Short mmCIF file of C-alpha atoms in Angstrom, two decimals:
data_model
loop_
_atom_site.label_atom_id
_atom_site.label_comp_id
_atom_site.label_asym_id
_atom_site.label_seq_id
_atom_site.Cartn_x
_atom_site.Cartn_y
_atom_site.Cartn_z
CA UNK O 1 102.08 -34.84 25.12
CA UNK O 2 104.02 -38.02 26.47
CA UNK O 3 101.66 -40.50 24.88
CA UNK O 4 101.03 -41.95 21.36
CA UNK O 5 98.04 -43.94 20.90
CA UNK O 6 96.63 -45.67 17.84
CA UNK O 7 93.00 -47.43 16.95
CA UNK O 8 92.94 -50.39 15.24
CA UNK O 9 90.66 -50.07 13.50
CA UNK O 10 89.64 -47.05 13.45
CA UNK O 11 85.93 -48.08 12.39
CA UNK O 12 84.10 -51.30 12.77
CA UNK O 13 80.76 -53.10 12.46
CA UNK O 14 78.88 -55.15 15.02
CA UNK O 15 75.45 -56.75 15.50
CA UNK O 16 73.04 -56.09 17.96
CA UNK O 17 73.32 -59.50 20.48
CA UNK O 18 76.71 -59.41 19.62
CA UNK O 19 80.02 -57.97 20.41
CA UNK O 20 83.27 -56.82 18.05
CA UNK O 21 87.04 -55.95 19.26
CA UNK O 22 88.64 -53.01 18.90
CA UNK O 23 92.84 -53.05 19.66
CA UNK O 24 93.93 -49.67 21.58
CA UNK O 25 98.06 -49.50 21.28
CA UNK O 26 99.62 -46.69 22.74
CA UNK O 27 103.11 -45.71 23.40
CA UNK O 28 104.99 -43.87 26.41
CA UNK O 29 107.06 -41.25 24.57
CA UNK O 30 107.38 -39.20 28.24
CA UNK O 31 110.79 -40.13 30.35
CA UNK O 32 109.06 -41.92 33.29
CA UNK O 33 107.23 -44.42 34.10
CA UNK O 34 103.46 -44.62 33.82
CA UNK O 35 100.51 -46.24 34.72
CA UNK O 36 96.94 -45.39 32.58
CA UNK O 37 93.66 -45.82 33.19
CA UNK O 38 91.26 -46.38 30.65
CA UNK O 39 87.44 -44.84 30.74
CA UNK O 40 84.86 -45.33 27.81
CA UNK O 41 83.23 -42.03 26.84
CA UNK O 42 80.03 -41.42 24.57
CA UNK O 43 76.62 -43.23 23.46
CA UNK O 44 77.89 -46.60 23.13
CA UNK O 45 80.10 -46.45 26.61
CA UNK O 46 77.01 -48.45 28.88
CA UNK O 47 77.95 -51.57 26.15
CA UNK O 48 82.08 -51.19 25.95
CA UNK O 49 85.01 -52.73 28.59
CA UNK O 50 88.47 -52.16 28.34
CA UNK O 51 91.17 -55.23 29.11
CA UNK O 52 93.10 -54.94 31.09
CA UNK O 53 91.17 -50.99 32.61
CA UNK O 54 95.13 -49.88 33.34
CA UNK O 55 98.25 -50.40 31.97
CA UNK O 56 101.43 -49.43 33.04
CA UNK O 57 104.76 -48.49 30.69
CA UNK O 58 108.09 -47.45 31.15
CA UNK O 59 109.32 -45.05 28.89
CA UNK O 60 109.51 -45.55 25.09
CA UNK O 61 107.62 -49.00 25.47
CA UNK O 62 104.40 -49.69 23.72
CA UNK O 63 101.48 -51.60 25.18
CA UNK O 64 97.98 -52.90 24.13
CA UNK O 65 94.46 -53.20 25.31
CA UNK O 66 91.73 -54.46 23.69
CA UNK O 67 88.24 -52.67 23.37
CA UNK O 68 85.37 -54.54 23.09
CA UNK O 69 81.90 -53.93 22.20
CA UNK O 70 79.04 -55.60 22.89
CA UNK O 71 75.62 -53.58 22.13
CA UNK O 72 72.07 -55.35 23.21
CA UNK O 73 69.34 -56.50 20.59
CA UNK O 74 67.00 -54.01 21.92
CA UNK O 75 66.13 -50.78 20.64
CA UNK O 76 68.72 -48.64 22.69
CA UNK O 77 70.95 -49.76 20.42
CA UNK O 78 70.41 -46.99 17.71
CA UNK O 79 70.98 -48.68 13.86
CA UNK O 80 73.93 -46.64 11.45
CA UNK O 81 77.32 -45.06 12.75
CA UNK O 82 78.03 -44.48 16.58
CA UNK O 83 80.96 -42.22 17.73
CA UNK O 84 82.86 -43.65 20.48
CA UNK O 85 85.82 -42.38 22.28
CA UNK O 86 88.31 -43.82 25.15
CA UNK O 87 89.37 -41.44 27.57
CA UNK O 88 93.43 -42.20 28.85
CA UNK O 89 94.01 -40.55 32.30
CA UNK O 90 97.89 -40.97 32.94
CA UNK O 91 99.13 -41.43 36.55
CA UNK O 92 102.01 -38.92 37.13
CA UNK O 93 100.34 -36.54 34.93
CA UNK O 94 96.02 -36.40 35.58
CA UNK O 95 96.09 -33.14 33.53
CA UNK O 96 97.83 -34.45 30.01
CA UNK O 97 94.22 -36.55 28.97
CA UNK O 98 94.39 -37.81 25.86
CA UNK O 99 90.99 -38.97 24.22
CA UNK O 100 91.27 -41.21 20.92
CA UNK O 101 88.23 -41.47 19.16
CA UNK O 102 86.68 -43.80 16.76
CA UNK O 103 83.13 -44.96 15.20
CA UNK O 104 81.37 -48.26 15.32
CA UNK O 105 78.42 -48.80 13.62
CA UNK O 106 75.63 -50.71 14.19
CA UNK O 107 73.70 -52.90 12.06
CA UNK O 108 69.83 -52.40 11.72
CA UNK O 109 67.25 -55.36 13.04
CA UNK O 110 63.74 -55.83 13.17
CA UNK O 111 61.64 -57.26 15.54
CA UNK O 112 58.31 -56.57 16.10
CA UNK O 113 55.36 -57.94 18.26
CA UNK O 114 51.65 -57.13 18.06
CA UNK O 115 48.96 -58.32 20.30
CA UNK O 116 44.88 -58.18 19.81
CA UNK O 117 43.26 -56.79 23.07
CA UNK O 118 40.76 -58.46 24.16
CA UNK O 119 41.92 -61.95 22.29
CA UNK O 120 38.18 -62.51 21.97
CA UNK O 121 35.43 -60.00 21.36
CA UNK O 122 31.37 -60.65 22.12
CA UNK O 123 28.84 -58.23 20.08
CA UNK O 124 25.81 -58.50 18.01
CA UNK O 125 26.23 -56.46 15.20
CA UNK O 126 29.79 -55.17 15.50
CA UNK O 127 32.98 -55.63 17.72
CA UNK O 128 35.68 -53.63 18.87
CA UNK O 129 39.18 -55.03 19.75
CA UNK O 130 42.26 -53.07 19.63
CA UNK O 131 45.51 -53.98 18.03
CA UNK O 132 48.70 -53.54 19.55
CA UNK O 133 52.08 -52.94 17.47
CA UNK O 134 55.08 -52.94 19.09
CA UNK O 135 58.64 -52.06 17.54
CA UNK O 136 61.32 -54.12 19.25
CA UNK O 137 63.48 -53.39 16.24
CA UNK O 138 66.43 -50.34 16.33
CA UNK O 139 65.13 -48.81 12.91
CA UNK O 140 61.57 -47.15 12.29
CA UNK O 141 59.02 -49.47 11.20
CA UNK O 142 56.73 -48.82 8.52
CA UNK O 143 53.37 -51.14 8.33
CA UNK O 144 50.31 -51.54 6.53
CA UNK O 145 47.17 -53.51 8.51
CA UNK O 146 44.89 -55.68 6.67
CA UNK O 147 42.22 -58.29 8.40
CA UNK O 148 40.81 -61.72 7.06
CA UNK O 149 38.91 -64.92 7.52
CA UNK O 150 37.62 -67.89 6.23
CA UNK O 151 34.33 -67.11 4.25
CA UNK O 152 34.31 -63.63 4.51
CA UNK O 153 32.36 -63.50 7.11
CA UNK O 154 33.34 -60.18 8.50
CA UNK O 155 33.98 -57.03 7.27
CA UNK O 156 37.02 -54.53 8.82
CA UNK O 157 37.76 -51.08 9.07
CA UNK O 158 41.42 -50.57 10.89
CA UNK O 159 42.03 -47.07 11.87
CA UNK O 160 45.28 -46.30 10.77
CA UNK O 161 44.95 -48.69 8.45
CA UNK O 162 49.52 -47.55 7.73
CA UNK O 163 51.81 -46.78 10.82
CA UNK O 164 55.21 -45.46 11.34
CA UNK O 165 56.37 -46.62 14.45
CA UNK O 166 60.17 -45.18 16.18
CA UNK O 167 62.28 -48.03 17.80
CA UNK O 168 60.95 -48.76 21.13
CA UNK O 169 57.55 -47.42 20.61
CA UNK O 170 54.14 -49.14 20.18
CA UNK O 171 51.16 -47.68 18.03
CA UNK O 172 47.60 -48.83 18.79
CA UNK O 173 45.42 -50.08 15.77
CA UNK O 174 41.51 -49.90 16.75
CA UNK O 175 39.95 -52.12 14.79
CA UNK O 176 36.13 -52.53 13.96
CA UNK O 177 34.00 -55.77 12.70
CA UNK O 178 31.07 -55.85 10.95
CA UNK O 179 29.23 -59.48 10.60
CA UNK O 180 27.52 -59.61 7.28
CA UNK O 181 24.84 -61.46 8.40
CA UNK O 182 23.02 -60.60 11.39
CA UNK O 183 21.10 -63.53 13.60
CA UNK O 184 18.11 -62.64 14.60
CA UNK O 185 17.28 -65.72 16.56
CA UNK O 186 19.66 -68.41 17.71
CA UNK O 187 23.36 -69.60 19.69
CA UNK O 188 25.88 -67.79 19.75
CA UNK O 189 28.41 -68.34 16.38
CA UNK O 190 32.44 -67.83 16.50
CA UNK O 191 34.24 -66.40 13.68
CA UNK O 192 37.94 -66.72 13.78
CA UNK O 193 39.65 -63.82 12.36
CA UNK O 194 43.51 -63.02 11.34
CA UNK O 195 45.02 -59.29 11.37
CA UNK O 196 47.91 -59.39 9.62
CA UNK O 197 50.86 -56.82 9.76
CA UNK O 198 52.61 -56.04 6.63
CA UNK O 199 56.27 -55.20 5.67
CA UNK O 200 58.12 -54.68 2.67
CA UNK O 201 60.27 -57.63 1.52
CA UNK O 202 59.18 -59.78 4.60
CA UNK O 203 56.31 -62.21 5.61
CA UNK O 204 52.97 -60.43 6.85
CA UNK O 205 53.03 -60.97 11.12
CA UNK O 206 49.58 -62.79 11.35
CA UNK O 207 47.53 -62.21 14.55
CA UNK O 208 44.65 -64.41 15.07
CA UNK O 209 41.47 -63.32 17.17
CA UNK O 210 37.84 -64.54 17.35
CA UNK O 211 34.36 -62.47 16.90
CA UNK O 212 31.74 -64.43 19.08
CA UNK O 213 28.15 -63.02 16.80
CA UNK O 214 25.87 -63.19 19.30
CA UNK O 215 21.92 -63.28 18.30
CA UNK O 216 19.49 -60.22 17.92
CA UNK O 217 17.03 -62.51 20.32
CA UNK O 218 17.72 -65.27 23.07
CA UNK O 219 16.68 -68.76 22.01
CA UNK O 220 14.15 -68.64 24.95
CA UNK O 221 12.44 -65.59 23.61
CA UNK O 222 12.22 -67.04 20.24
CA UNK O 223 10.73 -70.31 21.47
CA UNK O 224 8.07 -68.16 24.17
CA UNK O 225 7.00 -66.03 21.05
CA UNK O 226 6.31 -69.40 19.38
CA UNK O 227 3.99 -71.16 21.66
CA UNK O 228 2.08 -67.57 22.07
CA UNK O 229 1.60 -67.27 19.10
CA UNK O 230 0.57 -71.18 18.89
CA UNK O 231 -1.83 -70.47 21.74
CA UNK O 232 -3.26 -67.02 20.00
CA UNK O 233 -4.11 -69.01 16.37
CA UNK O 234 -6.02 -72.61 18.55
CA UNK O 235 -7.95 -69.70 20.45
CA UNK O 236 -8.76 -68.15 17.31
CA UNK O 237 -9.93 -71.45 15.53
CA UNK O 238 -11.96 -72.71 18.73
CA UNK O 239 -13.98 -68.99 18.45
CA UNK O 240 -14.96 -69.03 14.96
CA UNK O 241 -16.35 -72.40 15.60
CA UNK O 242 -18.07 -72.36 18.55
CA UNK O 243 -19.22 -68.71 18.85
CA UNK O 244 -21.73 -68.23 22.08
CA UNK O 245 -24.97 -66.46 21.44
CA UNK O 246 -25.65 -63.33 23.54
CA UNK O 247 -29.37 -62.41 22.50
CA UNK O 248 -31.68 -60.99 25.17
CA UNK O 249 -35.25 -62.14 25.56
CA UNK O 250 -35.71 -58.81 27.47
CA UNK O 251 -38.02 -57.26 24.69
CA UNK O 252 -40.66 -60.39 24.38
CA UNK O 253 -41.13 -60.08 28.19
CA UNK O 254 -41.91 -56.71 28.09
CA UNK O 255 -44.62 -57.01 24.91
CA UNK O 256 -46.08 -59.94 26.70
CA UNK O 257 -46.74 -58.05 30.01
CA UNK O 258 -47.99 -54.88 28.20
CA UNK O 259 -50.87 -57.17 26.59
CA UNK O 260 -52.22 -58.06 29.63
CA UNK O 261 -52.83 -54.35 30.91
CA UNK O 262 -55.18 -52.04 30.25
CA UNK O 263 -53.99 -48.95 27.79
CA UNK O 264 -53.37 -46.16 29.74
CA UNK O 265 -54.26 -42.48 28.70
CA UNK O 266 -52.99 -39.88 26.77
CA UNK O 267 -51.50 -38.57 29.86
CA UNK O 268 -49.69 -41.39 31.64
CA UNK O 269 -48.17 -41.93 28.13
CA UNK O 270 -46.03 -38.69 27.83
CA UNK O 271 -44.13 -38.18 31.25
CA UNK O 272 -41.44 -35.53 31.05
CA UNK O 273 -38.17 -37.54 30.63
CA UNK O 274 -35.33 -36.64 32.76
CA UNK O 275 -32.58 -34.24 30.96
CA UNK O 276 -28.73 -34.16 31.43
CA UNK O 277 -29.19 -30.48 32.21
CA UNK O 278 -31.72 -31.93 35.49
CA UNK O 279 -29.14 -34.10 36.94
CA UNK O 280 -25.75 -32.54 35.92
CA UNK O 281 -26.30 -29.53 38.38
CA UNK O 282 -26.58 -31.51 41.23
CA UNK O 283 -23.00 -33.74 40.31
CA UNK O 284 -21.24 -30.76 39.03
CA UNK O 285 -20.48 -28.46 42.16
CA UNK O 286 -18.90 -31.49 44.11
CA UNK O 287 -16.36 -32.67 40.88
CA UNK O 288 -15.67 -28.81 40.63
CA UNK O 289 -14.99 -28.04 44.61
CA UNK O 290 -12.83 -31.65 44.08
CA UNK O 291 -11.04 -30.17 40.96
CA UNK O 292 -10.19 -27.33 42.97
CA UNK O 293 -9.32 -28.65 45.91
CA UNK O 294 -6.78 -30.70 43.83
CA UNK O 295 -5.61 -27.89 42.30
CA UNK O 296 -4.60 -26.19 45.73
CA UNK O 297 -3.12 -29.22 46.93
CA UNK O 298 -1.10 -29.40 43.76
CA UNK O 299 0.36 -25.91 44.31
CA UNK O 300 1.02 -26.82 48.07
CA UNK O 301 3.17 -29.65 46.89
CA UNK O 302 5.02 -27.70 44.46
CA UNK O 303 5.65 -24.82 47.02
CA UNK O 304 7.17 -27.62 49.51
CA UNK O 305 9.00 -29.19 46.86
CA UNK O 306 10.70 -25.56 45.99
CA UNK O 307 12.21 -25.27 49.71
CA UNK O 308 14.30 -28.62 48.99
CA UNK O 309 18.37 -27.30 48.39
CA UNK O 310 21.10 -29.26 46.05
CA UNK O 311 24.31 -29.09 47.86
CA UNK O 312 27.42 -29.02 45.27
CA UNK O 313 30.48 -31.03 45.44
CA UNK O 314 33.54 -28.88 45.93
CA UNK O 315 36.19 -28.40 43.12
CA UNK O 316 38.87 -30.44 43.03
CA UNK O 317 41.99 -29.23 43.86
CA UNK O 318 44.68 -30.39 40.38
CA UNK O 319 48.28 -29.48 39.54
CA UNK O 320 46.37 -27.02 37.37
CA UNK O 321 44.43 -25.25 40.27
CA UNK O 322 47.67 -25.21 42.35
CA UNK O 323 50.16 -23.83 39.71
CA UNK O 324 47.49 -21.13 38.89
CA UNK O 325 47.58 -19.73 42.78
CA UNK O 326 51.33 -19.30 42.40
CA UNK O 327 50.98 -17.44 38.87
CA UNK O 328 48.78 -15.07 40.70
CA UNK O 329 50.77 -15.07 43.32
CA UNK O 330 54.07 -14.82 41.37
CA UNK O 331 52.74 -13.58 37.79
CA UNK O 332 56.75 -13.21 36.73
CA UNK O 333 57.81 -16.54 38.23
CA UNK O 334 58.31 -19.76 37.01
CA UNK O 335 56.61 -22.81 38.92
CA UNK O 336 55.66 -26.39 38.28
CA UNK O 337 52.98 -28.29 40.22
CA UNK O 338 52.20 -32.12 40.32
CA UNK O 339 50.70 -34.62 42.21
CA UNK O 340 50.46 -38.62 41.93
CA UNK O 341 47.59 -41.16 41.84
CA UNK O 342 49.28 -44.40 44.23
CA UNK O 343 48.19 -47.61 44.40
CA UNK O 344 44.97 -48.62 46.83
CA UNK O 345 45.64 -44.82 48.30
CA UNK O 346 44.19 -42.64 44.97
CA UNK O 347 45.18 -39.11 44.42
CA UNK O 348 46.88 -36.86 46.89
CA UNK O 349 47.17 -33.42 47.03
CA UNK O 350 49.24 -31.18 44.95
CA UNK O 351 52.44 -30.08 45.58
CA UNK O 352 54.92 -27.61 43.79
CA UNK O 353 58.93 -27.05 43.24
CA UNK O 354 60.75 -29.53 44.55
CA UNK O 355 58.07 -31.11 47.19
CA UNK O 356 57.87 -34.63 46.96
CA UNK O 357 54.79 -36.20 45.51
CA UNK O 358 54.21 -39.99 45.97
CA UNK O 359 55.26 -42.23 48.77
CA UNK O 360 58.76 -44.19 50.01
CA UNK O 361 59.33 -47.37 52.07
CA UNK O 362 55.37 -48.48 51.32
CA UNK O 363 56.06 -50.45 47.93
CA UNK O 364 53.05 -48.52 46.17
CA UNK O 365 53.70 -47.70 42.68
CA UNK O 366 52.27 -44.78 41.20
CA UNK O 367 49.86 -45.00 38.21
CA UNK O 368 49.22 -41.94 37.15
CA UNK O 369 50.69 -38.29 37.65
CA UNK O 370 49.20 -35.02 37.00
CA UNK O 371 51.38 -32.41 35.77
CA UNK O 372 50.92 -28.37 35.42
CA UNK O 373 53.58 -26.08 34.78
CA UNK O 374 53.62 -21.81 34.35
CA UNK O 375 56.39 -19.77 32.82
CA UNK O 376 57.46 -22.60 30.70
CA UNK O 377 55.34 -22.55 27.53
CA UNK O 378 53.86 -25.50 28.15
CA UNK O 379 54.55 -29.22 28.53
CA UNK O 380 54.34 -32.57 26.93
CA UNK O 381 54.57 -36.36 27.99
CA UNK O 382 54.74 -39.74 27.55
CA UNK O 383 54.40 -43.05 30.33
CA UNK O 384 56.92 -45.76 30.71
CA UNK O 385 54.53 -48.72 31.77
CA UNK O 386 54.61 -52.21 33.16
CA UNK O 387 54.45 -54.76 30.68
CA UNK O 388 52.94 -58.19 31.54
CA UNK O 389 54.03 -59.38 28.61
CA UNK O 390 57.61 -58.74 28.28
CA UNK O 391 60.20 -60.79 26.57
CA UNK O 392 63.19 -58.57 27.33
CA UNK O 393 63.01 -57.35 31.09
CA UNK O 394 61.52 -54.27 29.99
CA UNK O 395 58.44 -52.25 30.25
CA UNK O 396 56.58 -50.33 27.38
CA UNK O 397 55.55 -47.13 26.08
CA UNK O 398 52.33 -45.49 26.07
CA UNK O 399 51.52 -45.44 22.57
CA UNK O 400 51.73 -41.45 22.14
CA UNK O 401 53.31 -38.81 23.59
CA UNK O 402 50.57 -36.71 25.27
CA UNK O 403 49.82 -33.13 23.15
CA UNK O 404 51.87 -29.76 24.29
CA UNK O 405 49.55 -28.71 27.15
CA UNK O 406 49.88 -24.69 27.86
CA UNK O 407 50.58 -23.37 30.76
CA UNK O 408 48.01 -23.51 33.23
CA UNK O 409 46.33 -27.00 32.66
CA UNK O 410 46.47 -30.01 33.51
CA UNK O 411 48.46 -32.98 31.81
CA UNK O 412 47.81 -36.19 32.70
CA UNK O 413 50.35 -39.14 32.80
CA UNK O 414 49.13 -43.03 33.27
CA UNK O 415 46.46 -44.23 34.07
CA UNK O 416 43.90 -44.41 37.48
CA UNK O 417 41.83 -47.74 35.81
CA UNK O 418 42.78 -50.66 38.63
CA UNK O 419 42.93 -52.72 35.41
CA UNK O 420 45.59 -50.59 33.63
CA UNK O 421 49.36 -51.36 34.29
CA UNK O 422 51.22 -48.55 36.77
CA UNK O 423 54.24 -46.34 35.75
CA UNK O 424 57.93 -47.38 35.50
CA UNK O 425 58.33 -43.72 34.45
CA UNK O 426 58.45 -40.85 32.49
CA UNK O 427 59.42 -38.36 29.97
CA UNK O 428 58.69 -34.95 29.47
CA UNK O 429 59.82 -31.71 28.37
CA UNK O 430 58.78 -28.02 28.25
CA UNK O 431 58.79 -24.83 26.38
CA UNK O 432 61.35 -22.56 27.40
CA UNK O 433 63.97 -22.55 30.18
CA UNK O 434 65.26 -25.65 31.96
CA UNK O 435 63.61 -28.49 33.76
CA UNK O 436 65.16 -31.15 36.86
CA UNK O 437 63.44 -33.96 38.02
CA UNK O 438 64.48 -37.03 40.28
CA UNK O 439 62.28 -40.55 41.23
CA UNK O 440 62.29 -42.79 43.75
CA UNK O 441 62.59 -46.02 42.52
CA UNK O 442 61.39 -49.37 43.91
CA UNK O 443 64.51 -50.90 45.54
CA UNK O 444 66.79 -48.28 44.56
CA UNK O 445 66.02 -45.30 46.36
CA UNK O 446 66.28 -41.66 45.03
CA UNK O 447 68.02 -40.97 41.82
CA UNK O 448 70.58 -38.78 41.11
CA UNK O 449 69.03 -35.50 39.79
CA UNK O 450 68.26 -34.87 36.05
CA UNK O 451 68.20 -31.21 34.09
CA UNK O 452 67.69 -30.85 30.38
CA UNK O 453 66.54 -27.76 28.11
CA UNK O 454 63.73 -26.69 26.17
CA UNK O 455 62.05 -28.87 24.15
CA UNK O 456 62.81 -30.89 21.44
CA UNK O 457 65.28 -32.21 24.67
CA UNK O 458 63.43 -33.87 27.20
CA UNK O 459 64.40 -35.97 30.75
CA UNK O 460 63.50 -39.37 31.77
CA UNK O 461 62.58 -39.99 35.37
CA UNK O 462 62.34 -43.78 36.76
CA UNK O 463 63.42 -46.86 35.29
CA UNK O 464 63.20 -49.39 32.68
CA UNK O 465 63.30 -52.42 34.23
CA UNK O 466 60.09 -54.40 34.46
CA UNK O 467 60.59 -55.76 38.00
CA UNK O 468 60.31 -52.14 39.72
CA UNK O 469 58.77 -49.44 39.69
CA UNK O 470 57.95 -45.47 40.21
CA UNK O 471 57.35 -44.48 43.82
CA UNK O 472 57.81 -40.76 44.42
CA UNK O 473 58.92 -37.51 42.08
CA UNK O 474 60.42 -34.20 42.78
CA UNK O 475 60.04 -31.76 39.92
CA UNK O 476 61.68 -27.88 39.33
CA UNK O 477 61.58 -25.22 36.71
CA UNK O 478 64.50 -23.07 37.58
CA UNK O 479 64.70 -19.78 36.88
CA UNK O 480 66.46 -18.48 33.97
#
């Protein structure tokens, strides 16, 4: 080897938002002259430069170049030791590569950021908002949730009530209220509320929200039952006091009439009276025939009404569906099918291996994907989603990974709700064998393709930034 090099030092210590130097001195021990270029290597290459990037040296002199590192405050940059290396590619010689290596480690921060969703919540005996935890911080983040407000006017029940969240994830709190004391009649009343997020050794993260109790019964009911009841108890009152008489002078009319004629005889006095039996045969046979006739009409209806048909919507066709075909088709094969819900178009049709799903040149993102693979043990997800509230340039996690969906069904990506955000991108990973996948990005075309193993490794597909998005996928499961 015609080069000595030396790291000075060897380790060192830098804060996220920050940057540290590193001196590089190396010496050419060959018997010509040189020229080297300089190439960072490893985890923590996107945040190191190299000054001057060559250098050139005659023999036996020594020369210098200073490394310097400069990691982000955002959760990328992972907290505790970091290997690093710089790769020296000599001129005259491409093949003698020498590779110095070193470690810088990075110091742990904490930032989080939590969000109630809706701000403001309307109910009458209970309210639902959602809490939204997000871990801007490089280190895991262990919470505890507690809610509070003046009076005690509300009870809580957070569900978890403790999270873990990983750096760059977000964990979603839902959150229940409980007024304890209902109104039965009357305005609306507001009742401010604080959830409060609570670390070890630090001040609780207070988020303030607002219950708006509405009552059990409008104002304008409660003031209509009032005069009715007004009304009912003055007609009452006028009754009882000025009651009408209803007695019939019918009877004294009749005695007075029967005085003035002469008595009749035994048999004038005792006339058969009429029976129900004398006048119910000659009603009866017309209700019956009616009844009857009902009765037939009846059935006629119900016979027409049998006739009528119910015409069922067709299946829809999913990644599932599709990937299934090719199983059957191809029951040793491996096969992946997806398709992709895009903006003010919905979903399209599945396609399979390679085929691209989505659209380019149209600026529509894509909001959701649907995902089925077979031969690969399964698959599991998680959405990289525009955030209209980011601080950083960045977009946000969903707040779980999906579960490990088997082969044969469908996984679902995103979201088709026009009120939910639409995908930067995506991770995944499967079961067994290997997995590629490329995006087209807005703005920046297709990207280069990406392979990774079976799970736990997994592939990211799109982008982080906040200002694009995802427009169209390709997807493969190689063979083995």
């Amino acid at each position: 080897m015609s080069l000595w090099t030396s790291l000075e030092p060897a380790s060192a210590t830098v804060d996220p938002g920050s940057s540290t130097r590193v001196r590089l001195r190396l010496r050419n021990t060959g018997d010509v002259v040189d020229e080297y270029r300089f190439e960072p290597v490893g985890p923590v290459a996107p945040w190191t430069t190299v000054e001057p990037p060559t250098l050139r040296l005659y023999p036996g002199t020594t020369g210098t170049v200073e490394l310097t590192f400069a990691p982000p405050r955002t959760p990328d940059a992972t907290a505790g030791p970091n290997p690093y290396a710089i790769r020296i590619t000599p001129t005259e010689h491409p093949e003698a590569t020498t590779v110095p290596e070193g470690n810088l480690t990075i110091t742990p921060f904490t930032e989080i950021r939590a969000e109630l969703v809706p701000p403001v919540v309307k109910g009458r005996f209970r309210g639902r908002p959602r809490l939204a935890v997000d871990n801007l911080g490089n280190t895991k983040l262990t919470a505890s949730l507690n809610g509070a407000d003046n009076g005690d006017q509300l009870a809580y029940e957070l569900r978890p009530s403790n999270v873990q969240i990983e750096p760059g994830r977000a964990a979603w709190i839902d959150t229940t209220l409980k007024p304890r004391r209902i109104i039965w009649f009357g305005s609306k009343e507001r009742h401010p509320y604080t959830v409060s997020v609570l670390r070890s050794g630090t001040n609780p993260l207070p988020v303030e929200g607002a219950y708006l109790q509405r009552g059990f019964l409008p104002r304008w009911l409660a003031t209509l039952f009032s005069v009715l009841m007004a009304l009912a108890i003055a007609f009452a009152m006028l009754w009882f006091a000025y009651k009408p008489n209803f007695g019939s002078k019918a009877q004294e009319q009749t005695v007075a009439a029967g005085a003035a004629l002469p008595t009749p005889s035994a048999t004038t006095l005792a006339p058969a009276p009429p029976t129900a039996q004398a006048t119910e045969p000659a009603t009866q046979p017309a209700e019956t025939e009616a009844a009857a006739g009902s009765g037939s009409g009846g059935g006629g209806g119900g016979g027409g009404g049998g006739t009528s048909t119910v015409t069922a919507k067709p299946p829809v066709d999913t990644a599932a569906t599709a990937v299934n075909r090719l199983g059957k088709a191809d029951p040793g094969g491996r096969h992946i099918c997806y398709r992709a819900f895009v903006t003010s178009k919905g979903w399209q049709k599945p396609v399979c291996d390679g085929t691209i799903a989505g659209t380019t040149g149209q600026n529509l993102p894509i909001k959701d994907l649907n995902i089925a693979v077979y031969g690969a043990s399964g698959s599991a997800a998680s959405g990289f989603l525009y955030n209209p509230q980011s601080t950083n340039g960045q977009g946000q996690w969903q707040p779980k990974w999906t579960a490990i969906i088997a082969d044969g069904k469908d996984n679902y990506i995103g979201s088709t709700k026009a009120s939910d955000p639409y995908l930067e991108g995506f991770e995944m990973n499967i079961g067994s064998g290997q997995i590629c996948t490329t995006g087209h990005v807005h703005n920046l075309g297709w990207q280069d393709q990406r392979c990774t193993g079976a799970r736990p490794e997994h592939v990211f597909t799109g982008t982080y930034d906040n200002s694009l998005w995802l427009e169209a996928v390709k997807m493969t499961v190689p063979a083995s």
